């Protein structure tokens, strides 16, 4: 049962990491590229307040997906290899 | 009492600077010259001597000092007694005195460094002070909180009390003083009780196996994890700053075990099937209302307390409230999964 929790979480993270940026996410408009409304984009990162409560759910999900894709790619490779080897040797 | 002892924790000092205690019988403890004048030491009560332990001698020879303590308690009556020397006789072990002191310093500083390492690295993952806060409960709090979880309909004020700490920061009151504060004691005890009761239940049907303990613990833990992740991801998506309140979310997700345990216990009364479901639905609605009112202070914080979330638009507010309703409705699935032991 506890192994099932680990498997489910690994599969969910895999599902997020496998989404292709330009083939799938760009097609439905979920790219992480922000609309550059400001004229001077160099100042935009510093002009934004630290906490903006009016960011929508969609933006947060896009951020989450891009963060998972960027951050967890290399750990996921290691974890997947370990799980595959475990299943090959000891899996029922 | 004289001034507080200057050195209590192991502070690395060079052994060359540590003076040897003089062997004159007049001064029972040579180290008193650090905190008081050396003249009238004979007339002082000898109680503060207990604290003038050199820093490098704290832990390993505590026992030996306490054995020597009754001798040094009355120095005026035994003026010819040998002076209070807290050091063991290193020469008896064939070790040079300075070498042994240096080795003990090294050991104690290594232990201190290890403690600091653990504190620094695991304190970030497990918020220790927050967990201490959540276990600060009293008997009357536990009884009142259990009543509140089982019967939340007449409770009026659900806001948590805030007090100012010494640093001037606003922080929540301990559960001991505040009935609305979440604690971890009741969820933990209810979690363990749930595991035992499910094993008991299977034992009544004479199908007990030790693996049932592990299975029910895993399924209960899975429910807690799924519930926590749902609330946490929901808070992330709805821009609620809940990272500091992760322990609170775990605590709130553990209160459902109280209702589940009471439902399972009611099944031993051999009531009819309909009455059993009525009891289950009662505890589901009670837990749902409790969560709805309790999580409201987390998801929709009071603007007076927290200036960063002072302005939220009505749309976001409506979304947060509907998120709360979904979370309360999810309790139905969780509890239905849990009562099937």
Coordinates of C-alpha atoms in Angstrom, one line a residue:
Chain A
X1 CA 0.0 0.0 0.0
X2 CA 2.7 2.4 0.9
X3 CA 4.6 1.4 -2.2
X4 CA 1.5 2.2 -4.2
X5 CA 1.6 5.8 -2.9
X6 CA 5.2 6.1 -4.1
X7 CA 4.4 4.6 -7.5
X8 CA 1.4 6.9 -7.9
X9 CA 3.4 10.0 -7.1
X10 CA 6.3 8.9 -9.3
X11 CA 3.9 8.3 -12.2
X12 CA 2.2 11.7 -11.6
X13 CA 5.5 13.6 -11.7
X14 CA 6.5 11.6 -14.8
X15 CA 3.2 12.6 -16.4
X16 CA 4.0 16.3 -15.7
X17 CA 7.5 16.0 -16.8
X18 CA 6.8 14.3 -20.1
X19 CA 4.6 17.1 -21.5
X20 CA 6.3 18.6 -24.5
X21 CA 6.8 22.3 -24.4
X22 CA 6.5 23.1 -28.1
X23 CA 4.4 20.2 -29.3
X24 CA 1.7 20.2 -26.7
X25 CA 1.9 23.1 -24.3
X26 CA 2.4 25.8 -26.9
X27 CA -0.5 24.4 -28.9
X28 CA -3.0 24.9 -26.1
X29 CA -1.4 28.1 -24.9
X30 CA 0.2 26.9 -21.8
X31 CA 3.7 28.0 -22.4
X32 CA 5.5 29.6 -19.5
X33 CA 6.4 32.6 -21.6
X34 CA 4.7 35.6 -20.1
X35 CA 3.1 38.2 -22.3
X36 CA 5.5 41.1 -22.5
X37 CA 3.1 44.0 -22.0
X38 CA 5.7 46.3 -20.5
X39 CA 7.6 48.4 -22.9
X40 CA 10.8 48.0 -21.1
X41 CA 11.1 44.3 -20.3
X42 CA 14.3 44.7 -18.5
X43 CA 12.7 46.3 -15.5
X44 CA 9.7 44.1 -15.4
X45 CA 11.3 41.5 -13.2
X46 CA 12.1 44.0 -10.6
X47 CA 9.0 46.1 -10.9
X48 CA 6.7 43.2 -10.0
X49 CA 5.6 43.0 -6.4
X50 CA 6.8 40.0 -4.5
X51 CA 3.4 38.6 -3.9
X52 CA 0.5 39.2 -6.2
X53 CA -2.7 37.6 -5.1
X54 CA -4.4 38.2 -8.4
X55 CA -2.5 35.7 -10.4
X56 CA -4.9 33.2 -11.9
X57 CA -5.1 29.5 -11.4
X58 CA -4.0 28.8 -14.9
X59 CA -0.8 30.9 -14.5
X60 CA 0.0 29.0 -11.3
X61 CA -0.5 25.7 -13.0
X62 CA 1.7 26.7 -15.9
X63 CA 4.4 27.8 -13.4
X64 CA 4.0 24.5 -11.5
X65 CA 4.4 22.4 -14.7
X66 CA 7.4 24.3 -15.9
X67 CA 9.0 24.2 -12.5
X68 CA 8.5 20.4 -12.3
X69 CA 9.8 20.0 -15.9
X70 CA 12.9 22.0 -15.1
X71 CA 13.7 21.0 -11.6
X72 CA 12.8 17.3 -11.5
X73 CA 14.1 16.1 -14.8
X74 CA 17.4 14.7 -13.7
X75 CA 16.2 13.3 -10.4
X76 CA 13.4 11.6 -12.2
X77 CA 15.8 9.9 -14.5
X78 CA 17.6 8.4 -11.5
X79 CA 14.4 7.4 -9.7
X80 CA 12.9 5.9 -12.8
X81 CA 16.0 3.8 -13.4
X82 CA 16.0 2.6 -9.9
X83 CA 12.3 1.7 -10.0
X84 CA 12.7 -0.1 -13.4
X85 CA 15.7 -2.2 -12.0
X86 CA 13.7 -3.0 -8.9
X87 CA 10.7 -4.1 -10.9
X88 CA 12.8 -6.2 -13.2
X89 CA 14.6 -8.0 -10.4
X90 CA 12.1 -8.2 -7.6
X91 CA 8.7 -7.2 -9.1
X92 CA 6.0 -9.7 -9.2
Chain B
X1 CA 23.1 33.1 44.4
X2 CA 26.0 34.7 42.8
X3 CA 26.1 35.8 39.2
X4 CA 25.1 33.2 36.6
X5 CA 27.8 30.8 35.6
X6 CA 29.9 32.2 32.8
X7 CA 30.3 28.9 30.9
X8 CA 27.8 26.2 30.7
X9 CA 28.0 24.9 27.2
X10 CA 31.1 23.4 25.8
X11 CA 33.0 26.4 24.4
X12 CA 36.4 25.6 22.9
X13 CA 39.0 27.2 25.0
X14 CA 42.7 26.6 24.9
X15 CA 43.8 24.3 27.7
X16 CA 46.8 26.5 28.4
X17 CA 44.5 29.3 29.7
X18 CA 42.7 27.1 32.2
X19 CA 44.3 27.7 35.6
X20 CA 44.8 24.9 37.9
X21 CA 42.7 25.1 41.0
X22 CA 44.9 26.1 44.0
X23 CA 45.3 23.5 46.6
X24 CA 45.0 25.8 49.5
X25 CA 42.3 24.6 51.9
X26 CA 40.9 28.1 52.4
X27 CA 39.4 28.3 49.0
X28 CA 37.2 25.3 48.3
X29 CA 36.9 26.0 44.6
X30 CA 39.5 27.8 42.7
X31 CA 37.2 28.7 39.9
X32 CA 35.2 31.1 42.0
X33 CA 37.6 33.8 41.3
X34 CA 36.0 34.3 37.9
X35 CA 32.7 35.4 39.2
X36 CA 33.3 36.7 42.7
X37 CA 36.0 38.2 44.8
X38 CA 38.3 35.5 46.2
X39 CA 38.3 36.9 49.7
X40 CA 35.1 35.9 51.4
X41 CA 34.5 32.7 49.6
X42 CA 34.6 30.7 52.8
X43 CA 31.6 32.4 54.1
X44 CA 29.4 31.9 51.1
X45 CA 26.9 29.1 50.9
X46 CA 28.5 26.5 48.8
X47 CA 25.5 26.1 46.5
X48 CA 26.8 28.1 43.6
X49 CA 29.8 25.9 43.4
X50 CA 27.8 23.4 41.7
X51 CA 27.5 25.7 38.8
X52 CA 31.1 26.6 38.5
X53 CA 31.9 23.6 36.4
X54 CA 34.6 24.1 33.8
X55 CA 33.2 24.0 30.3
X56 CA 35.3 21.1 29.2
X57 CA 34.0 19.0 32.1
X58 CA 30.3 19.1 31.6
X59 CA 29.0 15.8 30.3
X60 CA 31.3 12.9 30.8
X61 CA 32.1 13.4 34.5
X62 CA 28.8 14.7 35.7
X63 CA 28.4 11.6 37.8
X64 CA 31.7 11.9 39.5
X65 CA 31.0 15.5 40.4
X66 CA 27.8 14.7 42.0
X67 CA 29.5 12.1 44.1
X68 CA 31.9 14.7 45.3
X69 CA 29.3 17.3 45.9
X70 CA 28.3 16.3 49.5
X71 CA 31.9 16.7 50.5
X72 CA 32.2 20.2 49.2
X73 CA 28.8 21.4 50.5
X74 CA 30.2 22.4 53.9
X75 CA 33.6 23.8 53.4
X76 CA 33.6 25.9 56.6
X77 CA 33.1 22.9 58.8
X78 CA 35.9 21.0 57.2
X79 CA 38.6 23.5 56.5
X80 CA 41.3 20.9 56.0
X81 CA 39.5 18.9 53.5
X82 CA 41.2 18.6 50.1
X83 CA 40.0 21.2 47.7
X84 CA 37.2 20.4 45.3
X85 CA 38.9 19.3 42.1
X86 CA 36.4 18.3 39.5
X87 CA 39.0 16.8 37.2
X88 CA 39.6 13.1 37.1
X89 CA 43.0 11.8 37.6
X90 CA 44.2 11.5 34.0
X91 CA 47.7 10.5 35.1
X92 CA 46.2 7.3 36.5
X93 CA 45.3 6.3 33.0
X94 CA 48.7 6.9 31.7
X95 CA 47.7 10.0 29.8
X96 CA 49.3 13.3 29.9
X97 CA 47.0 15.9 31.6
X98 CA 47.1 18.5 28.9
X99 CA 46.6 15.9 26.2
X100 CA 43.6 14.5 27.9
X101 CA 42.0 17.9 28.3
X102 CA 42.7 18.7 24.7
X103 CA 41.1 15.4 23.7
X104 CA 38.0 16.0 25.8
X105 CA 37.7 19.5 24.3
X106 CA 37.9 18.0 20.9
X107 CA 35.3 15.5 21.7
X108 CA 32.8 17.9 23.2
X109 CA 33.3 20.4 20.3
X110 CA 32.7 17.6 17.8
X111 CA 29.5 16.6 19.6
X112 CA 28.4 20.3 19.6
X113 CA 29.2 20.6 15.9
X114 CA 27.2 17.4 15.2
X115 CA 24.2 18.8 17.1
X116 CA 24.4 22.0 15.3
X117 CA 24.6 20.2 12.0
X118 CA 21.5 18.2 12.8
X119 CA 19.7 21.3 14.0
X120 CA 20.6 23.2 10.8
X121 CA 19.8 20.5 8.3
X122 CA 16.8 18.8 9.7
X123 CA 15.3 21.8 11.3
X124 CA 14.5 23.1 7.9
X125 CA 12.7 20.0 6.8
X126 CA 10.9 19.4 10.1
X127 CA 9.8 22.6 11.7
X128 CA 10.7 21.7 15.2
X129 CA 9.4 24.8 17.0
X130 CA 6.1 24.6 15.1
X131 CA 5.7 20.9 16.2
X132 CA 6.4 21.8 19.8
X133 CA 3.7 24.4 19.5
X134 CA 1.3 21.8 18.2
X135 CA 1.9 19.4 21.0
X136 CA 1.4 22.0 23.8
X137 CA -2.0 20.8 24.9
X138 CA -3.8 20.3 28.2
X139 CA -6.4 17.9 29.4
X140 CA -9.2 20.4 29.3
X141 CA -8.2 21.5 25.8
X142 CA -8.3 17.9 24.5
X143 CA -11.7 17.2 26.0
X144 CA -13.2 20.5 24.6
X145 CA -11.6 19.9 21.2
X146 CA -13.0 16.4 21.0
X147 CA -16.4 17.8 21.9
X148 CA -16.0 20.5 19.3
X149 CA -15.0 17.9 16.6
X150 CA -18.0 15.7 17.5
X151 CA -20.5 18.5 17.9
X152 CA -19.4 21.7 16.1
X153 CA -22.9 23.1 15.5
X154 CA -23.2 25.4 18.4
X155 CA -19.6 26.8 18.4
X156 CA -19.7 30.5 17.7
X157 CA -16.2 32.0 17.4
X158 CA -13.8 30.1 15.1
X159 CA -11.0 32.7 14.9
X160 CA -7.7 31.8 16.3
X161 CA -6.2 34.0 19.0
X162 CA -3.1 35.9 18.4
X163 CA -0.6 37.2 20.9
X164 CA 2.5 39.2 20.5
X165 CA 5.8 37.5 21.1
X166 CA 8.8 39.2 22.7
X167 CA 10.1 40.0 19.3
X168 CA 7.0 41.9 18.5
X169 CA 5.8 39.4 15.9
X170 CA 2.2 38.3 15.9
X171 CA 1.9 34.6 16.4
X172 CA -0.9 32.2 17.2
X173 CA -1.6 31.1 20.7
X174 CA -0.7 27.6 21.8
X175 CA -3.5 25.1 21.8
X176 CA -3.4 25.1 25.6
X177 CA -4.9 28.6 25.6
X178 CA -6.9 28.5 22.4
X179 CA -9.6 26.0 21.6
X180 CA -9.5 27.0 17.9
X181 CA -5.9 26.3 17.5
X182 CA -5.0 23.1 15.7
X183 CA -2.9 20.6 17.5
X184 CA -1.2 17.4 16.5
X185 CA -1.9 15.5 19.7
X186 CA -5.5 14.5 18.9
X187 CA -4.7 13.6 15.2
X188 CA -1.8 11.5 16.2
X189 CA -3.6 9.7 19.0
X190 CA -6.7 9.2 16.7
X191 CA -4.4 7.8 14.0
X192 CA -2.9 5.2 16.3
X193 CA -6.3 4.4 17.8
X194 CA -7.7 3.9 14.3
X195 CA -5.0 1.4 13.5
X196 CA -5.6 -0.5 16.7
X197 CA -9.3 -0.4 16.3
X198 CA -9.2 -1.8 12.7
X199 CA -7.0 -4.6 14.0
X200 CA -9.4 -5.2 16.8
X201 CA -12.3 -5.2 14.3
X202 CA -10.6 -7.9 12.2
X203 CA -9.8 -9.8 15.3
X204 CA -13.5 -9.9 16.2
X205 CA -14.2 -11.5 12.9
X206 CA -11.3 -13.9 13.6
X207 CA -9.3 -12.9 10.6
X208 CA -6.5 -11.1 12.4
X209 CA -3.1 -11.2 10.9
X210 CA -0.2 -8.9 11.9
X211 CA -0.1 -7.5 8.4
X212 CA -3.5 -5.9 9.0
X213 CA -1.7 -3.4 11.3
X214 CA 0.6 -2.4 8.6
X215 CA -2.1 -2.3 6.0
X216 CA -4.5 -0.1 8.0
X217 CA -1.6 2.2 8.9
X218 CA -0.6 2.5 5.3
X219 CA -4.1 3.3 4.1
X220 CA -4.7 5.8 6.9
X221 CA -1.4 7.5 6.0
X222 CA -2.3 7.5 2.4
X223 CA -5.5 9.3 3.2
X224 CA -3.6 11.9 5.2
X225 CA -1.1 12.4 2.5
X226 CA -3.7 12.7 -0.3
X227 CA -5.7 15.1 1.8
X228 CA -2.7 17.2 2.7
X229 CA -1.6 17.3 -1.0
X230 CA -5.0 18.3 -2.1
X231 CA -5.2 21.2 0.3
X232 CA -1.6 22.2 -0.3
X233 CA -1.8 22.2 -4.1
X234 CA -5.1 24.0 -3.8
X235 CA -3.6 26.6 -1.7
X236 CA -0.8 27.0 -4.2
X237 CA -3.1 27.3 -7.1
X238 CA -5.3 29.8 -5.2
X239 CA -2.4 31.9 -4.1
X240 CA -2.8 31.2 -0.4
X241 CA 0.5 31.5 1.4
X242 CA 0.3 28.3 3.3
X243 CA 3.8 27.1 3.3
X244 CA 4.3 28.1 6.9
X245 CA 1.1 26.3 7.8
X246 CA 1.8 22.9 6.4
X247 CA 1.7 21.4 9.9
X248 CA -1.7 23.0 10.4
X249 CA -3.0 21.4 7.3
X250 CA -1.7 18.0 8.4
X251 CA -3.4 18.6 11.8
X252 CA -6.7 19.5 10.2
X253 CA -6.6 16.5 8.0
X254 CA -6.1 14.2 11.0
X255 CA -9.2 15.2 12.9
X256 CA -11.4 13.1 10.6
X257 CA -10.1 10.0 12.4
X258 CA -12.1 11.0 15.5
X259 CA -15.4 10.7 13.6
X260 CA -14.2 7.6 11.9
X261 CA -13.3 5.9 15.2
X262 CA -16.7 6.9 16.7
X263 CA -18.5 5.5 13.7
X264 CA -16.6 2.2 13.9
X265 CA -17.3 2.0 17.6
X266 CA -21.0 2.6 17.0
X267 CA -21.1 -0.4 14.8
X268 CA -20.5 -2.6 17.8
X269 CA -23.8 -1.6 19.3
X270 CA -25.6 -3.8 16.8
X271 CA -27.7 -1.0 15.5
X272 CA -29.6 -1.4 12.3
X273 CA -28.0 -0.6 9.0
X274 CA -29.9 2.6 8.5
X275 CA -29.0 3.9 11.9
X276 CA -25.3 3.1 11.3
X277 CA -25.4 5.2 8.1
X278 CA -27.1 8.0 9.9
X279 CA -24.3 8.0 12.4
X280 CA -21.8 8.0 9.6
X281 CA -23.4 10.9 7.9
X282 CA -23.7 12.8 11.2
X283 CA -19.9 12.5 11.7
X284 CA -19.3 13.4 8.1
X285 CA -21.3 16.6 8.3
X286 CA -19.7 17.4 11.7
X287 CA -16.2 16.9 10.3
X288 CA -17.1 18.8 7.1
X289 CA -18.4 21.8 9.1
X290 CA -15.4 21.7 11.4
X291 CA -13.0 21.8 8.5
X292 CA -15.0 24.4 6.7
X293 CA -14.9 26.8 9.6
X294 CA -11.3 26.0 10.6
X295 CA -9.7 26.1 7.2
X296 CA -11.5 29.4 6.5
X297 CA -9.0 31.2 8.7
X298 CA -6.2 29.6 6.7
X299 CA -7.6 30.1 3.2
X300 CA -9.3 33.4 3.8
X301 CA -7.0 35.1 6.4
X302 CA -8.2 38.0 8.4
X303 CA -6.9 41.1 6.6
X304 CA -6.3 42.8 9.9
X305 CA -3.7 40.2 10.8
X306 CA -1.9 39.8 7.5
X307 CA -1.3 42.9 5.5
X308 CA 0.0 41.0 2.5
X309 CA -3.4 39.5 1.6
X310 CA -5.3 42.6 2.5
X311 CA -7.0 42.9 -0.9
X312 CA -8.4 39.9 -2.7
X313 CA -10.8 40.3 -5.5
X314 CA -14.3 38.9 -5.1
X315 CA -13.7 36.4 -7.8
X316 CA -10.7 34.9 -6.0
X317 CA -12.6 34.9 -2.8
X318 CA -15.5 33.0 -4.4
X319 CA -13.0 30.5 -5.8
X320 CA -11.4 30.0 -2.4
X321 CA -14.8 29.4 -0.8
X322 CA -15.7 26.9 -3.4
X323 CA -12.4 25.2 -2.9
X324 CA -13.2 24.9 0.8
X325 CA -16.6 23.4 -0.1
X326 CA -14.9 20.8 -2.4
X327 CA -12.4 20.0 0.4
X328 CA -15.2 19.5 2.9
X329 CA -17.1 17.3 0.4
X330 CA -14.0 15.3 -0.2
X331 CA -14.1 14.2 3.4
X332 CA -17.0 12.0 2.5
X333 CA -14.8 9.8 0.3
X334 CA -12.0 9.8 2.8
X335 CA -14.2 8.8 5.7
X336 CA -16.1 6.2 3.7
X337 CA -12.7 4.7 2.7
X338 CA -11.6 4.7 6.3
X339 CA -14.7 3.3 8.0
X340 CA -14.4 0.1 5.9
X341 CA -12.0 -1.6 8.1

